[in-house]
PDB file of C-alpha atoms in Angstrom:
ATOM      1  CA  MET A 596       4.811   4.604 -15.270  1.00 90.00           C
ATOM      2  CA  GLU A 597       5.733   0.904 -16.015  1.00 90.00           C
ATOM      3  CA  ILE A 598       5.855  -1.493 -13.820  1.00 96.00           C
ATOM      4  CA  ARG A 599       6.681  -4.812 -14.370  1.00 97.00           C
ATOM      5  CA  ILE A 600       5.877  -7.675 -11.855  1.00 98.00           C
ATOM      6  CA  GLU A 601       8.532 -10.617 -10.987  1.00 97.00           C
ATOM      7  CA  LEU A 602       6.803 -12.065  -8.338  1.00 97.00           C
ATOM      8  CA  PRO A 603       4.146 -14.944  -8.427  1.00 97.00           C
ATOM      9  CA  GLY A 604       0.334 -14.571  -7.375  1.00 97.00           C
ATOM     10  CA  VAL A 605      -0.471 -10.558  -7.243  1.00 98.00           C
ATOM     11  CA  LYS A 606      -1.478  -7.668  -9.628  1.00 98.00           C
ATOM     12  CA  LEU A 607      -1.204  -3.710  -8.697  1.00 98.00           C
ATOM     13  CA  GLY A 608      -3.435  -1.374  -9.172  1.00 98.00           C
ATOM     14  CA  VAL A 609      -1.383   1.923  -9.554  1.00 98.00           C
ATOM     15  CA  VAL A 610      -2.577   5.697  -9.419  1.00 98.00           C
ATOM     16  CA  GLU A 611      -0.075   8.641 -10.478  1.00 98.00           C
ATOM     17  CA  ALA A 612      -1.284  11.768  -9.183  1.00 98.00           C
ATOM     18  CA  ASP A 613       0.178  15.027 -10.472  1.00 98.00           C
ATOM     19  CA  GLY A 614       0.371  18.243  -9.026  1.00 98.00           C
ATOM     20  CA  VAL A 615      -0.378  17.187  -5.435  1.00 98.00           C
ATOM     21  CA  ALA A 616      -0.580  19.237  -2.344  1.00 97.00           C
ATOM     22  CA  VAL A 617       0.519  17.533   0.269  1.00 98.00           C
ATOM     23  CA  GLU A 618      -0.429  18.726   4.053  1.00 96.00           C
ATOM     24  CA  LEU A 619      -0.857  17.303   8.113  1.00 92.00           C
ATOM     25  CA  VAL A 620      -4.904  17.571   7.962  1.00 87.00           C
ATOM     26  CA  ASN A 621      -7.644  18.010   5.659  1.00 93.00           C
ATOM     27  CA  PRO A 622     -10.603  18.046   7.610  1.00 93.00           C
ATOM     28  CA  GLU A 623     -12.773  17.020   5.238  1.00 95.00           C
ATOM     29  CA  LEU A 624     -10.625  13.498   4.978  1.00 96.00           C
ATOM     30  CA  ALA A 625     -10.581  13.089   8.676  1.00 95.00           C
ATOM     31  CA  GLU A 626     -14.079  13.327   8.924  1.00 96.00           C
ATOM     32  CA  GLU A 627     -14.577  10.577   6.332  1.00 96.00           C
ATOM     33  CA  MET A 628     -11.140   8.505   7.705  1.00 96.00           C
ATOM     34  CA  ASP A 629     -13.264   8.700  11.177  1.00 96.00           C
ATOM     35  CA  ALA A 630     -16.609   7.529   9.951  1.00 97.00           C
ATOM     36  CA  VAL A 631     -15.023   4.780   8.004  1.00 97.00           C
ATOM     37  CA  CYS A 632     -13.062   3.645  11.382  1.00 97.00           C
ATOM     38  CA  GLY A 633     -15.773   3.798  13.275  1.00 96.00           C
ATOM     39  CA  ARG A 634     -17.948   1.826  11.030  1.00 96.00           C
ATOM     40  CA  LEU A 635     -14.931  -0.992  10.848  1.00 96.00           C
ATOM     41  CA  ARG A 636     -14.872  -1.077  14.203  1.00 96.00           C
ATOM     42  CA  ARG A 637     -18.407  -1.714  15.091  1.00 95.00           C
ATOM     43  CA  VAL A 638     -18.376  -5.046  12.445  1.00 94.00           C
ATOM     44  CA  HIS A 639     -15.257  -6.515  13.743  1.00 95.00           C
ATOM     45  CA  THR A 640     -13.576  -7.632  16.365  1.00 95.00           C
ATOM     46  CA  LEU A 641      -9.499  -8.401  16.534  1.00 93.00           C
ATOM     47  CA  GLU A 642     -10.662 -12.226  16.070  1.00 93.00           C
ATOM     48  CA  GLY A 643     -12.508 -11.549  13.240  1.00 94.00           C
ATOM     49  CA  VAL A 644      -9.787  -9.890  10.921  1.00 95.00           C
ATOM     50  CA  MET A 645      -8.138 -12.900  10.169  1.00 92.00           C
ATOM     51  CA  GLU A 646     -11.268 -14.706   9.057  1.00 94.00           C
ATOM     52  CA  LEU A 647     -11.385 -11.832   6.394  1.00 96.00           C
ATOM     53  CA  GLU A 648     -11.697 -13.680   3.002  1.00 96.00           C
ATOM     54  CA  ALA A 649      -9.322 -10.078   1.815  1.00 97.00           C
ATOM     55  CA  ILE A 650      -6.863 -10.782   4.627  1.00 97.00           C
ATOM     56  CA  ARG A 651      -6.892 -14.344   4.146  1.00 97.00           C
ATOM     57  CA  ILE A 652      -5.965 -14.087   0.379  1.00 98.00           C
ATOM     58  CA  VAL A 653      -3.458 -11.280   1.382  1.00 98.00           C
ATOM     59  CA  ARG A 654      -1.928 -13.818   3.656  1.00 98.00           C
ATOM     60  CA  ALA A 655      -1.799 -16.609   0.887  1.00 98.00           C
ATOM     61  CA  MET A 656      -0.305 -14.559  -1.781  1.00 98.00           C
ATOM     62  CA  PHE A 657       2.433 -13.688   1.170  1.00 98.00           C
ATOM     63  CA  ARG A 658       3.153 -17.490   1.532  1.00 98.00           C
ATOM     64  CA  THR A 659       3.295 -17.976  -1.741  1.00 97.00           C
ATOM     65  CA  TRP A 660       6.723 -15.690  -2.052  1.00 97.00           C
ATOM     66  CA  GLY A 661       7.789 -17.361   0.492  1.00 97.00           C
ATOM     67  CA  VAL A 662       6.851 -15.059   3.485  1.00 97.00           C
ATOM     68  CA  ASP A 663       5.609 -15.616   6.602  1.00 97.00           C
ATOM     69  CA  PRO A 664       2.620 -13.021   6.808  1.00 97.00           C
ATOM     70  CA  ALA A 665       2.850 -14.071  11.281  1.00 94.00           C
ATOM     71  CA  ARG A 666       6.504 -12.459  11.012  1.00 94.00           C
ATOM     72  CA  TYR A 667       5.650  -9.848   8.553  1.00 94.00           C
ATOM     73  CA  ARG A 668       2.356  -8.953   8.489  1.00 95.00           C
ATOM     74  CA  PRO A 669       0.870  -7.089   5.615  1.00 97.00           C
ATOM     75  CA  SER A 670       0.160  -3.564   5.952  1.00 96.00           C
ATOM     76  CA  SER A 671      -3.440  -3.664   5.671  1.00 97.00           C
ATOM     77  CA  GLU A 672      -4.039  -6.292   7.836  1.00 97.00           C
ATOM     78  CA  ALA A 673      -1.683  -4.108  10.539  1.00 96.00           C
ATOM     79  CA  LEU A 674      -3.584  -1.241   9.933  1.00 97.00           C
ATOM     80  CA  LEU A 675      -7.225  -3.001  10.168  1.00 97.00           C
ATOM     81  CA  ARG A 676      -5.958  -4.760  12.999  1.00 97.00           C
ATOM     82  CA  ARG A 677      -4.818  -1.120  14.943  1.00 96.00           C
ATOM     83  CA  VAL A 678      -8.325   0.188  13.727  1.00 97.00           C
ATOM     84  CA  VAL A 679     -10.383  -2.522  15.197  1.00 96.00           C
ATOM     85  CA  GLN A 680      -8.189  -1.889  18.637  1.00 96.00           C
ATOM     86  CA  GLY A 681      -9.846   1.664  18.745  1.00 95.00           C
ATOM     87  CA  LYS A 682      -6.694   3.262  18.145  1.00 95.00           C
ATOM     88  CA  GLY A 683      -7.550   4.894  14.864  1.00 92.00           C
ATOM     89  CA  LEU A 684      -5.697   5.320  11.587  1.00 93.00           C
ATOM     90  CA  TYR A 685      -2.121   6.972  11.939  1.00 89.00           C
ATOM     91  CA  ARG A 686      -2.415  10.723  10.964  1.00 92.00           C
ATOM     92  CA  VAL A 687       0.895  11.195   8.566  1.00 95.00           C
ATOM     93  CA  SER A 688      -0.318  13.335   5.706  1.00 97.00           C
ATOM     94  CA  ASN A 689      -3.457  13.802   3.562  1.00 97.00           C
ATOM     95  CA  VAL A 690      -2.274  11.503   0.466  1.00 98.00           C
ATOM     96  CA  VAL A 691      -0.541   8.918   2.653  1.00 98.00           C
ATOM     97  CA  ASP A 692      -3.736   9.322   5.014  1.00 98.00           C
ATOM     98  CA  ILE A 693      -6.019   8.723   1.860  1.00 98.00           C
ATOM     99  CA  GLY A 694      -3.651   5.176   1.288  1.00 98.00           C
ATOM    100  CA  ASN A 695      -4.131   4.033   4.181  1.00 98.00           C
ATOM    101  CA  LEU A 696      -7.916   4.524   4.768  1.00 98.00           C
ATOM    102  CA  GLY A 697      -8.703   2.553   1.331  1.00 98.00           C
ATOM    103  CA  SER A 698      -6.037  -0.443   2.786  1.00 98.00           C
ATOM    104  CA  ILE A 699      -8.899  -0.729   5.405  1.00 98.00           C
ATOM    105  CA  GLU A 700     -11.299  -0.737   3.051  1.00 98.00           C
ATOM    106  CA  THR A 701     -10.225  -3.417   0.646  1.00 98.00           C
ATOM    107  CA  GLY A 702      -7.750  -5.581   3.260  1.00 98.00           C
ATOM    108  CA  TRP A 703      -5.362  -5.121   0.280  1.00 98.00           C
ATOM    109  CA  PRO A 704      -1.656  -3.204   0.874  1.00 98.00           C
ATOM    110  CA  TYR A 705      -1.206   0.544  -0.657  1.00 98.00           C
ATOM    111  CA  GLY A 706       1.837   2.007  -0.823  1.00 98.00           C
ATOM    112  CA  SER A 707       2.189   6.113  -1.484  1.00 98.00           C
ATOM    113  CA  TYR A 708       5.461   7.069  -3.391  1.00 98.00           C
ATOM    114  CA  ASP A 709       7.485  10.423  -4.149  1.00 98.00           C
ATOM    115  CA  ARG A 710       7.547   9.633  -7.764  1.00 98.00           C
ATOM    116  CA  ALA A 711      10.081  12.626  -8.805  1.00 98.00           C
ATOM    117  CA  ARG A 712      12.330  10.085  -6.055  1.00 98.00           C
ATOM    118  CA  ILE A 713      12.268   7.153  -8.385  1.00 98.00           C
ATOM    119  CA  ALA A 714      14.388   6.396 -11.126  1.00 97.00           C
ATOM    120  CA  PRO A 715      12.492   3.830 -13.755  1.00 96.00           C
ATOM    121  CA  PRO A 716      12.484   0.982 -14.705  1.00 95.00           C
ATOM    122  CA  VAL A 717      10.487  -0.110 -11.829  1.00 97.00           C
ATOM    123  CA  LYS A 718      10.065  -4.236 -10.789  1.00 97.00           C
ATOM    124  CA  LEU A 719       8.032  -6.134  -7.687  1.00 98.00           C
ATOM    125  CA  ARG A 720      10.684  -8.572  -7.320  1.00 98.00           C
ATOM    126  CA  ALA A 721      11.988 -10.649  -4.154  1.00 98.00           C
ATOM    127  CA  GLY A 722      15.026  -8.949  -2.108  1.00 97.00           C
ATOM    128  CA  SER A 723      18.121 -10.281  -2.888  1.00 96.00           C
ATOM    129  CA  GLU A 724      20.772 -10.892   0.364  1.00 95.00           C
ATOM    130  CA  SER A 725      22.418  -7.832   0.105  1.00 94.00           C
ATOM    131  CA  GLU A 726      20.018  -5.388   0.173  1.00 97.00           C
ATOM    132  CA  THR A 727      18.581  -2.965   2.668  1.00 96.00           C
ATOM    133  CA  TYR A 728      16.598  -0.034   3.240  1.00 96.00           C
ATOM    134  CA  GLU A 729      15.894   2.412   5.545  1.00 95.00           C
ATOM    135  CA  GLY A 730      12.174   1.859   6.532  1.00 93.00           C
ATOM    136  CA  ILE A 731       9.457   4.798   7.824  1.00 92.00           C
ATOM    137  CA  GLY A 732       9.355   5.068  11.590  1.00 83.00           C
ATOM    138  CA  LYS A 733      11.894   1.497  11.857  1.00 74.00           C
ATOM    139  CA  GLN A 734      15.522   0.207  11.742  1.00 84.00           C
ATOM    140  CA  THR A 735      17.345  -0.580   8.769  1.00 91.00           C
ATOM    141  CA  TRP A 736      14.997  -3.219   6.875  1.00 90.00           C
ATOM    142  CA  HIS A 737      17.001  -6.739   5.681  1.00 93.00           C
ATOM    143  CA  LEU A 738      15.471  -7.749   2.184  1.00 96.00           C
ATOM    144  CA  ALA A 739      16.436 -10.799   1.556  1.00 96.00           C
ATOM    145  CA  GLY A 740      13.240 -12.657  -0.073  1.00 95.00           C
ATOM    146  CA  ARG A 741      11.209 -10.068   1.092  1.00 96.00           C
ATOM    147  CA  PRO A 742       8.737  -8.527  -1.731  1.00 98.00           C
ATOM    148  CA  VAL A 743      10.274  -5.112  -3.092  1.00 98.00           C
ATOM    149  CA  LEU A 744       9.082  -2.778  -5.367  1.00 98.00           C
ATOM    150  CA  ALA A 745      12.881  -1.294  -6.685  1.00 98.00           C
ATOM    151  CA  ASP A 746      14.005   1.145  -9.554  1.00 98.00           C
ATOM    152  CA  ALA A 747      16.916   1.652 -10.522  1.00 97.00           C
ATOM    153  CA  THR A 748      19.081   2.610  -7.400  1.00 96.00           C
ATOM    154  CA  GLY A 749      17.475   0.015  -5.307  1.00 97.00           C
ATOM    155  CA  PRO A 750      14.419  -1.023  -3.314  1.00 98.00           C
ATOM    156  CA  PHE A 751      12.384   1.664  -1.884  1.00 98.00           C
ATOM    157  CA  GLY A 752       8.846   0.138  -0.901  1.00 97.00           C
ATOM    158  CA  SER A 753       7.354  -3.279   0.169  1.00 97.00           C
ATOM    159  CA  PRO A 754       3.886  -4.196   0.823  1.00 97.00           C
ATOM    160  CA  ILE A 755       5.496  -4.826   4.401  1.00 95.00           C
ATOM    161  CA  SER A 756       6.723  -1.708   4.937  1.00 93.00           C
ATOM    162  CA  ASP A 757       8.121   1.651   3.063  1.00 96.00           C
ATOM    163  CA  SER A 758      11.384   3.226   2.898  1.00 97.00           C
ATOM    164  CA  THR A 759      12.491   6.941   3.877  1.00 96.00           C
ATOM    165  CA  ARG A 760      13.723   7.440   0.108  1.00 97.00           C
ATOM    166  CA  THR A 761      10.363   7.862  -1.458  1.00 98.00           C
ATOM    167  CA  MET A 762       8.319   8.940   1.089  1.00 97.00           C
ATOM    168  CA  VAL A 763       5.774  11.233   0.422  1.00 98.00           C
ATOM    169  CA  ALA A 764       6.959  14.608   2.185  1.00 96.00           C
ATOM    170  CA  GLU A 765       5.770  17.796   2.810  1.00 95.00           C
ATOM    171  CA  ALA A 766       6.979  18.943  -0.865  1.00 97.00           C
ATOM    172  CA  THR A 767       6.028  16.152  -2.394  1.00 98.00           C
ATOM    173  CA  SER A 768       3.921  17.071  -5.799  1.00 98.00           C
ATOM    174  CA  ASP A 769       4.179  14.156  -7.915  1.00 98.00           C
ATOM    175  CA  VAL A 770       2.848  10.728  -6.601  1.00 98.00           C
ATOM    176  CA  LEU A 771       2.476   7.015  -7.395  1.00 98.00           C
ATOM    177  CA  SER A 772       0.519   5.106  -5.546  1.00 98.00           C
ATOM    178  CA  VAL A 773       0.190   1.315  -5.713  1.00 98.00           C
ATOM    179  CA  ILE A 774      -2.161  -1.085  -4.539  1.00 98.00           C
ATOM    180  CA  TYR A 775      -0.873  -5.008  -3.569  1.00 98.00           C
ATOM    181  CA  ALA A 776      -3.774  -7.051  -4.702  1.00 98.00           C
ATOM    182  CA  PRO A 777      -3.884 -10.902  -4.793  1.00 98.00           C
ATOM    183  CA  ALA A 778      -3.724 -11.917  -8.934  1.00 97.00           C
ATOM    184  CA  SER A 779      -7.509 -13.882  -7.790  1.00 96.00           C
ATOM    185  CA  SER A 780      -8.893 -10.388  -7.363  1.00 97.00           C
ATOM    186  CA  SER A 781     -10.819  -9.141 -10.414  1.00 97.00           C
ATOM    187  CA  ASP A 782     -10.052  -6.402 -12.330  1.00 97.00           C
ATOM    188  CA  ALA A 783     -13.136  -4.552 -11.924  1.00 97.00           C
ATOM    189  CA  LEU A 784     -12.342  -4.133  -8.284  1.00 98.00           C
ATOM    190  CA  VAL A 785      -8.626  -3.463  -8.092  1.00 98.00           C
ATOM    191  CA  LEU A 786     -10.028  -0.898 -11.289  1.00 98.00           C
ATOM    192  CA  GLN A 787     -12.830   0.178  -8.351  1.00 98.00           C
ATOM    193  CA  ALA A 788      -9.712   0.799  -5.802  1.00 98.00           C
ATOM    194  CA  ALA A 789      -7.824   2.691  -8.008  1.00 98.00           C
ATOM    195  CA  GLN A 790     -10.373   4.747  -9.089  1.00 98.00           C
ATOM    196  CA  GLN A 791     -11.452   5.571  -5.618  1.00 98.00           C
ATOM    197  CA  LEU A 792      -7.989   6.320  -5.020  1.00 98.00           C
ATOM    198  CA  GLY A 793      -7.538   8.922  -7.911  1.00 98.00           C
ATOM    199  CA  GLN A 794     -11.044  10.392  -6.545  1.00 98.00           C
ATOM    200  CA  ARG A 795      -9.666  11.261  -3.183  1.00 98.00           C
ATOM    201  CA  LEU A 796      -6.322  12.359  -4.330  1.00 98.00           C
ATOM    202  CA  ALA A 797      -8.038  14.986  -6.462  1.00 97.00           C
ATOM    203  CA  ARG A 798     -10.648  15.894  -3.588  1.00 97.00           C
ATOM    204  CA  SER A 799      -8.620  15.919  -0.403  1.00 97.00           C
ATOM    205  CA  ALA A 800      -4.947  16.317  -2.174  1.00 97.00           C
ATOM    206  CA  GLY A 801      -5.828  18.454  -4.998  1.00 97.00           C
ATOM    207  CA  ALA A 802      -3.994  16.498  -7.594  1.00 97.00           C
ATOM    208  CA  LYS A 803      -4.764  18.132 -11.019  1.00 97.00           C
ATOM    209  CA  ALA A 804      -4.146  14.993 -13.002  1.00 97.00           C
ATOM    210  CA  THR A 805      -4.588  11.517 -12.275  1.00 97.00           C
ATOM    211  CA  ARG A 806      -3.923   8.006 -14.225  1.00 97.00           C
ATOM    212  CA  VAL A 807      -5.072   5.080 -13.312  1.00 98.00           C
ATOM    213  CA  SER A 808      -4.016   1.235 -14.364  1.00 97.00           C
ATOM    214  CA  ILE A 809      -3.402  -2.207 -14.062  1.00 97.00           C
ATOM    215  CA  VAL A 810      -0.484  -4.675 -13.903  1.00 97.00           C
ATOM    216  CA  THR A 811      -0.744  -8.003 -14.471  1.00 95.00           C
ATOM    217  CA  LYS A 812       1.890 -10.668 -14.399  1.00 83.00           C
ATOM    218  CA  SER A 813       2.705 -11.974 -18.070  1.00 64.00           C
ATOM    219  CA  ILE A 814       2.424 -15.379 -18.060  1.00 56.00           C
ATOM    220  CA  ALA A 815       5.452 -15.595 -20.321  1.00 55.00           C
ATOM    221  CA  ASP A 816       7.233 -14.696 -17.069  1.00 57.00           C
TER     222      ASP A 816
END
């Protein structure tokens, strides 16, 4: 699926996975999540999270967009803070959990979407004054000036909080996963993160095929 970037300072790692089987609990994945959370909790403090390079450059990316990361916290930072506090990761489903696991490992926001509910073309752009969506587990999000992934119908995702319209559910079989990485991140690291995400989707969600790509903003834009 082609995605066009209209915001500065960002590149995207994109994974498309076909034929996934969404389940609430995958024992192998749960064990891996516990191990990663335990390791991160041992080596980081809540105060130290703010000093991590990945968190600092994601916050700088938000400021490039005119978004205050202290008011609208990047999803990766929110997850990592939760882990360091000993609360662990949310357990949503294997597909969503895989994205959250990658997010705390890299420090970058991840989004997981039901590809069948997305109507191309897709853009990463600033939300307009009148745009809103129903956020997952939250009230209506007002999107003016915020970074959003939008399709032909309107916004559906964000590195802050995603919408209910395209969220991964039990009936989801084809997934679009997006890694929101700062533009200064090397292509090799973004590709590595995307490949690992694809491998986990195959191993712990039964994906029959995965496709990985990197999207960067055109200099001419």
